[in-house]
């Protein structure tokens, strides 16, 4: 640690786009594929400068949002879009921990991320800040729902034109939660992978900034903040084990990159963190590759209630696989019924209402503990990435009904008596 | 300002319950009505101690939640329930300001409050922390929806038994967003005022802690944090004008109390702030009293889509009325159609999706600006108190539909052309 700085250094520390496969370097334009080998491009930084200029204190004196880590984000302008995104609670989940038989469990709660209640607000805040400085006036995305909400909302705040693409069968809350911001919404008859292919064509034809296509190298860096924040919130140290959902695999790899960068610049001590990933059985190409010990990910056709992570052909699947293997983590999948149980378990024990992706994470967490793949003594962090109010269909019918009563004391008392009798019966069934 | 403290003082600075009408004082038990005159009880503090011990720095070094103001909250224990509630963004709303013709407008955005996305998380965090130290093991509430969500969630986190009472006709999102935490839910056939009367009877009969009945003096203090935070986020100064929704009137009076307390202990400079209140025309007993220059509030039967603020017999109505009058503010009401427009306007300009109560606030803000009752030069803060994902019914049918397309470039291009033609037609209509 060097001495405290009052401001984050503004001078851009991101240097180039670099192919993850062949290492070829490119200028910092709106492109995402290596011209030489078609590998994905990633942003590189000047870590020597970062090591010299960034301290725990300089970060802590920054804004209470992802922009406290701006030196590690690929945006040059001072005029970033800051709508309070990030710095979501890291909740010590004692009641859930006891239920699962863990000693130290935390929930990183992006179900309350700002402004649109999912981790996508992180990547979109970065992508649109970058889009603006690259001169785009129209922004777009291929989305499973949360990304559409986030892109439409943050574009509205920033005054950018916006056109989003979603699969036509999305949950009502995700469609309404996009339309409300008045973007153009294209509902594509097909699954996410088809939406994504169409968007790649559109991106090549129109001069639009697609956050997760031509802006993807910048966009995806936003997920690193989910690593930084956990490290800072744990008192500048890394956890022992993390569990996160796998859709494209990008989130998983970027949390890893975030931890590695903090180690590299000396903000936390070096430590190995186990990375475990969660998928829904109805769309589990990465979990299947893991189970079958394959080196490649075979695309699947999604069929699950966990629509926000239903990516059958995950762009960063092999990188996620590699990280789970080399950190001694696991990748597992759970059924739709287990996902609903996961949502309910987290709500009942911790008062956090998550969407199907979060239910997947909690159900996989439970499964891994039961299989002995998470040690009770490990400090474990489960990443909850979205809010349950957006996928109400998934749990409607599984949470019971209110007891309808008249506005009279005796009507209430009869209902209370009935509910207590039912509860006792429930317990007797448990005990039998 | 005295010198910086590293910790907030923990010694309890709240001293008694005092009748707002006759001034009689009572011990700090679970009671809310004066035995002498039936006036409401309010918590008093030792402001001399607060002035000596609390500084801007001591507050800033506290947690990033309402508990940074714990010296001003009626809880003695160190073991408060902190789930990250409060410290929501104060968004500089430049695009909305331009649309309305204001120069400096801020949105205090409790649509993203934690954990359940409304300002109620503030009052419930305080009430349940106090309930626990008073020895209650079952907590309850009479709710229009948001309070039920919050009580159920925070009780789940804290491991308290919970029974909530709601009107039977609530929005689906608010019912599901309560049931998910597994409390007992009583859906009362009647409006909120009937629910509330029933709960008063139950509170007298059962040894439960009703957050907004027998714990109301403690509970309501939580709303003061909406005053404190705005003052701190504006750089330790007060705004010129605030606009907030009026349901029971409690929120309004407590923001006022918060500002007054900060002046009294020297945390901000003395300044008069104008207080304007917003009601839905279908439930506007306070606005009616204001218009008719009455000294009393005549109860009404609610009939509006703004269910979360549909209180026909508002407990703190006369106090809200008094504050609006003495600060040279206004109280106005808007139709359901204007509420929907208010929701859309805030979403389109600022990327914030609020529920009907927030739509009411924005619509009244607009109305007051148009009527010349808010000066364009005033620094104005509009309080957004809840999230739009909970009242989706209200805007469904008013936000348009996605453009359904095939997963082909030409299908997209035809749809885009159609939408642009429609937009041009829209503009031509505007210009005609």
Short mmCIF file of N, CA, C and O in Angstrom, two decimals, chain B residues 93 96-97 99-100 102 105-108 243-245 277-279 309 334 338-350 352-370 374 380-385:
data_model
loop_
_atom_site.label_atom_id
_atom_site.label_comp_id
_atom_site.label_asym_id
_atom_site.label_seq_id
_atom_site.Cartn_x
_atom_site.Cartn_y
_atom_site.Cartn_z
N UNK B 93 -31.51 14.64 -12.07
CA UNK B 93 -32.43 14.26 -13.15
C UNK B 93 -32.47 15.35 -14.22
O UNK B 93 -33.46 16.05 -14.40
N UNK B 96 -35.23 14.87 -17.12
CA UNK B 96 -36.58 15.16 -16.63
C UNK B 96 -36.72 16.65 -16.32
O UNK B 96 -37.75 17.26 -16.63
N UNK B 97 -35.68 17.23 -15.75
CA UNK B 97 -35.71 18.66 -15.43
C UNK B 97 -35.94 19.49 -16.69
O UNK B 97 -36.79 20.39 -16.72
N UNK B 99 -37.32 18.52 -19.45
CA UNK B 99 -38.67 18.27 -19.95
C UNK B 99 -39.70 19.12 -19.18
O UNK B 99 -40.67 19.61 -19.73
N UNK B 100 -39.45 19.29 -17.87
CA UNK B 100 -40.42 20.02 -17.05
C UNK B 100 -40.15 21.52 -16.99
O UNK B 100 -41.00 22.29 -16.55
N UNK B 102 -37.36 22.77 -15.29
CA UNK B 102 -36.68 23.06 -14.02
C UNK B 102 -35.19 23.12 -14.26
O UNK B 102 -34.68 22.57 -15.25
N UNK B 105 -33.11 19.49 -10.55
CA UNK B 105 -34.05 18.51 -10.02
C UNK B 105 -33.31 17.22 -9.65
O UNK B 105 -32.48 16.75 -10.42
N UNK B 106 -33.63 16.70 -8.50
CA UNK B 106 -33.07 15.41 -8.08
C UNK B 106 -34.20 14.43 -7.80
O UNK B 106 -35.27 14.81 -7.33
N UNK B 107 -33.91 13.16 -8.10
CA UNK B 107 -34.81 12.08 -7.72
C UNK B 107 -34.15 11.30 -6.59
O UNK B 107 -33.04 10.77 -6.76
N UNK B 108 -34.81 11.22 -5.45
CA UNK B 108 -34.34 10.33 -4.39
C UNK B 108 -34.97 8.97 -4.67
O UNK B 108 -36.19 8.80 -4.53
N UNK B 243 -40.91 17.26 -2.98
CA UNK B 243 -42.23 16.74 -3.33
C UNK B 243 -42.26 15.27 -2.94
O UNK B 243 -41.36 14.50 -3.34
N UNK B 244 -43.23 14.88 -2.14
CA UNK B 244 -43.32 13.48 -1.67
C UNK B 244 -44.77 13.04 -1.68
O UNK B 244 -45.68 13.86 -1.56
N UNK B 245 -44.99 11.72 -1.83
CA UNK B 245 -46.37 11.22 -1.81
C UNK B 245 -46.94 11.26 -0.39
O UNK B 245 -46.20 11.15 0.59
N UNK B 277 -46.94 17.98 -1.27
CA UNK B 277 -47.41 16.60 -1.17
C UNK B 277 -48.22 16.16 -2.36
O UNK B 277 -48.88 16.98 -3.01
N UNK B 278 -48.18 14.86 -2.65
CA UNK B 278 -48.85 14.31 -3.82
C UNK B 278 -49.85 13.24 -3.42
O UNK B 278 -49.51 12.32 -2.66
N UNK B 279 -51.07 13.36 -3.93
CA UNK B 279 -52.07 12.31 -3.72
C UNK B 279 -52.73 11.94 -5.05
O UNK B 279 -52.68 12.71 -6.02
N UNK B 309 -50.72 4.07 -1.76
CA UNK B 309 -50.95 5.29 -0.98
C UNK B 309 -52.45 5.55 -0.78
O UNK B 309 -52.86 6.64 -0.43
N UNK B 334 -53.73 14.06 -8.61
CA UNK B 334 -53.75 13.79 -10.05
C UNK B 334 -54.60 12.56 -10.33
O UNK B 334 -54.78 11.70 -9.46
N UNK B 338 -53.09 10.46 -15.32
CA UNK B 338 -51.88 11.26 -15.11
C UNK B 338 -50.80 10.47 -14.36
O UNK B 338 -49.60 10.64 -14.61
N UNK B 339 -51.23 9.59 -13.47
CA UNK B 339 -50.27 8.74 -12.73
C UNK B 339 -49.51 7.86 -13.70
O UNK B 339 -48.28 7.73 -13.62
N UNK B 340 -50.23 7.25 -14.63
CA UNK B 340 -49.58 6.38 -15.63
C UNK B 340 -48.61 7.20 -16.49
O UNK B 340 -47.47 6.77 -16.74
N UNK B 341 -49.03 8.40 -16.89
CA UNK B 341 -48.13 9.27 -17.65
C UNK B 341 -46.89 9.62 -16.83
O UNK B 341 -45.78 9.72 -17.35
N UNK B 342 -47.09 9.82 -15.52
CA UNK B 342 -45.97 10.14 -14.63
C UNK B 342 -44.96 9.00 -14.57
O UNK B 342 -43.74 9.21 -14.61
N UNK B 343 -45.47 7.78 -14.50
CA UNK B 343 -44.58 6.60 -14.47
C UNK B 343 -43.77 6.55 -15.77
O UNK B 343 -42.54 6.36 -15.75
N UNK B 344 -44.44 6.74 -16.90
CA UNK B 344 -43.76 6.66 -18.20
C UNK B 344 -42.75 7.79 -18.38
O UNK B 344 -41.64 7.58 -18.90
N UNK B 345 -43.13 8.98 -17.95
CA UNK B 345 -42.24 10.13 -18.09
C UNK B 345 -40.92 9.91 -17.33
O UNK B 345 -39.83 10.14 -17.85
N UNK B 346 -41.03 9.42 -16.11
CA UNK B 346 -39.81 9.18 -15.32
C UNK B 346 -38.96 8.07 -15.95
O UNK B 346 -37.72 8.17 -15.99
N UNK B 347 -39.61 7.03 -16.46
CA UNK B 347 -38.88 5.93 -17.08
C UNK B 347 -38.16 6.38 -18.35
O UNK B 347 -36.97 6.09 -18.54
N UNK B 348 -38.85 7.11 -19.20
CA UNK B 348 -38.29 7.54 -20.48
C UNK B 348 -37.13 8.53 -20.32
O UNK B 348 -36.21 8.54 -21.13
N UNK B 349 -37.24 9.39 -19.31
CA UNK B 349 -36.23 10.44 -19.19
C UNK B 349 -35.08 10.05 -18.29
O UNK B 349 -33.94 10.47 -18.51
N UNK B 350 -35.35 9.23 -17.28
CA UNK B 350 -34.32 8.95 -16.29
C UNK B 350 -33.99 7.46 -16.11
O UNK B 350 -33.09 7.12 -15.34
N UNK B 352 -35.79 5.23 -14.66
CA UNK B 352 -36.24 4.76 -13.34
C UNK B 352 -37.69 4.30 -13.47
O UNK B 352 -38.56 5.07 -13.89
N UNK B 353 -37.94 3.05 -13.12
CA UNK B 353 -39.27 2.46 -13.25
C UNK B 353 -39.91 2.43 -11.87
O UNK B 353 -39.52 1.65 -11.02
N UNK B 354 -40.88 3.30 -11.64
CA UNK B 354 -41.51 3.39 -10.33
C UNK B 354 -42.93 2.86 -10.36
O UNK B 354 -43.51 2.66 -11.43
N UNK B 355 -43.46 2.61 -9.19
CA UNK B 355 -44.84 2.14 -9.08
C UNK B 355 -45.79 3.32 -9.12
O UNK B 355 -45.38 4.47 -9.32
N UNK B 356 -47.07 3.05 -8.91
CA UNK B 356 -48.09 4.09 -9.01
C UNK B 356 -47.86 5.26 -8.05
O UNK B 356 -48.13 6.41 -8.41
N UNK B 357 -47.36 4.99 -6.85
CA UNK B 357 -47.11 6.09 -5.91
C UNK B 357 -46.08 7.05 -6.50
O UNK B 357 -46.23 8.28 -6.41
N UNK B 358 -45.05 6.51 -7.13
CA UNK B 358 -44.03 7.35 -7.76
C UNK B 358 -44.57 8.10 -8.96
O UNK B 358 -44.21 9.26 -9.21
N UNK B 359 -45.46 7.45 -9.70
CA UNK B 359 -46.12 8.12 -10.82
C UNK B 359 -46.94 9.30 -10.33
O UNK B 359 -46.99 10.37 -10.97
N UNK B 360 -47.57 9.12 -9.17
CA UNK B 360 -48.34 10.21 -8.55
C UNK B 360 -47.42 11.39 -8.23
O UNK B 360 -47.74 12.55 -8.53
N UNK B 361 -46.29 11.09 -7.65
CA UNK B 361 -45.34 12.14 -7.27
C UNK B 361 -44.85 12.91 -8.50
O UNK B 361 -44.81 14.15 -8.49
N UNK B 362 -44.49 12.18 -9.55
CA UNK B 362 -43.99 12.85 -10.76
C UNK B 362 -45.10 13.67 -11.43
O UNK B 362 -44.87 14.80 -11.88
N UNK B 363 -46.30 13.12 -11.46
CA UNK B 363 -47.42 13.85 -12.08
C UNK B 363 -47.74 15.12 -11.29
O UNK B 363 -48.03 16.17 -11.88
N UNK B 364 -47.68 15.04 -9.98
CA UNK B 364 -47.93 16.23 -9.16
C UNK B 364 -46.78 17.23 -9.32
O UNK B 364 -47.01 18.44 -9.43
N UNK B 365 -45.56 16.74 -9.38
CA UNK B 365 -44.41 17.62 -9.64
C UNK B 365 -44.65 18.43 -10.91
O UNK B 365 -44.50 19.66 -10.94
N UNK B 366 -45.05 17.74 -11.97
CA UNK B 366 -45.32 18.38 -13.26
C UNK B 366 -46.43 19.43 -13.11
O UNK B 366 -46.30 20.57 -13.58
N UNK B 367 -47.48 19.04 -12.44
CA UNK B 367 -48.63 19.92 -12.25
C UNK B 367 -48.23 21.18 -11.48
O UNK B 367 -48.64 22.30 -11.82
N UNK B 368 -47.42 21.01 -10.45
CA UNK B 368 -47.02 22.16 -9.63
C UNK B 368 -46.09 23.09 -10.41
O UNK B 368 -46.16 24.31 -10.27
N UNK B 369 -45.21 22.51 -11.23
CA UNK B 369 -44.35 23.36 -12.06
C UNK B 369 -45.21 24.16 -13.03
O UNK B 369 -45.05 25.38 -13.17
N UNK B 370 -46.14 23.48 -13.68
CA UNK B 370 -47.01 24.15 -14.66
C UNK B 370 -47.85 25.24 -14.00
O UNK B 370 -48.17 26.25 -14.62
N UNK B 374 -43.76 25.65 -8.26
CA UNK B 374 -42.34 25.33 -8.02
C UNK B 374 -41.55 26.27 -8.92
O UNK B 374 -41.80 26.34 -10.13
N UNK B 380 -34.89 21.20 -6.31
CA UNK B 380 -36.08 20.42 -5.95
C UNK B 380 -35.74 18.93 -5.88
O UNK B 380 -35.01 18.41 -6.73
N UNK B 381 -36.26 18.26 -4.87
CA UNK B 381 -36.08 16.82 -4.73
C UNK B 381 -37.44 16.14 -4.75
O UNK B 381 -38.33 16.50 -3.97
N UNK B 382 -37.62 15.19 -5.68
CA UNK B 382 -38.85 14.38 -5.71
C UNK B 382 -38.53 13.01 -5.13
O UNK B 382 -37.56 12.37 -5.54
N UNK B 383 -39.33 12.58 -4.18
CA UNK B 383 -39.11 11.29 -3.52
C UNK B 383 -39.86 10.17 -4.25
O UNK B 383 -41.09 10.19 -4.30
N UNK B 384 -39.11 9.23 -4.80
CA UNK B 384 -39.69 8.05 -5.45
C UNK B 384 -39.59 6.90 -4.45
O UNK B 384 -38.49 6.53 -4.04
N UNK B 385 -40.75 6.36 -4.06
CA UNK B 385 -40.79 5.51 -2.88
C UNK B 385 -40.96 4.02 -3.15
O UNK B 385 -40.91 3.21 -2.21
#
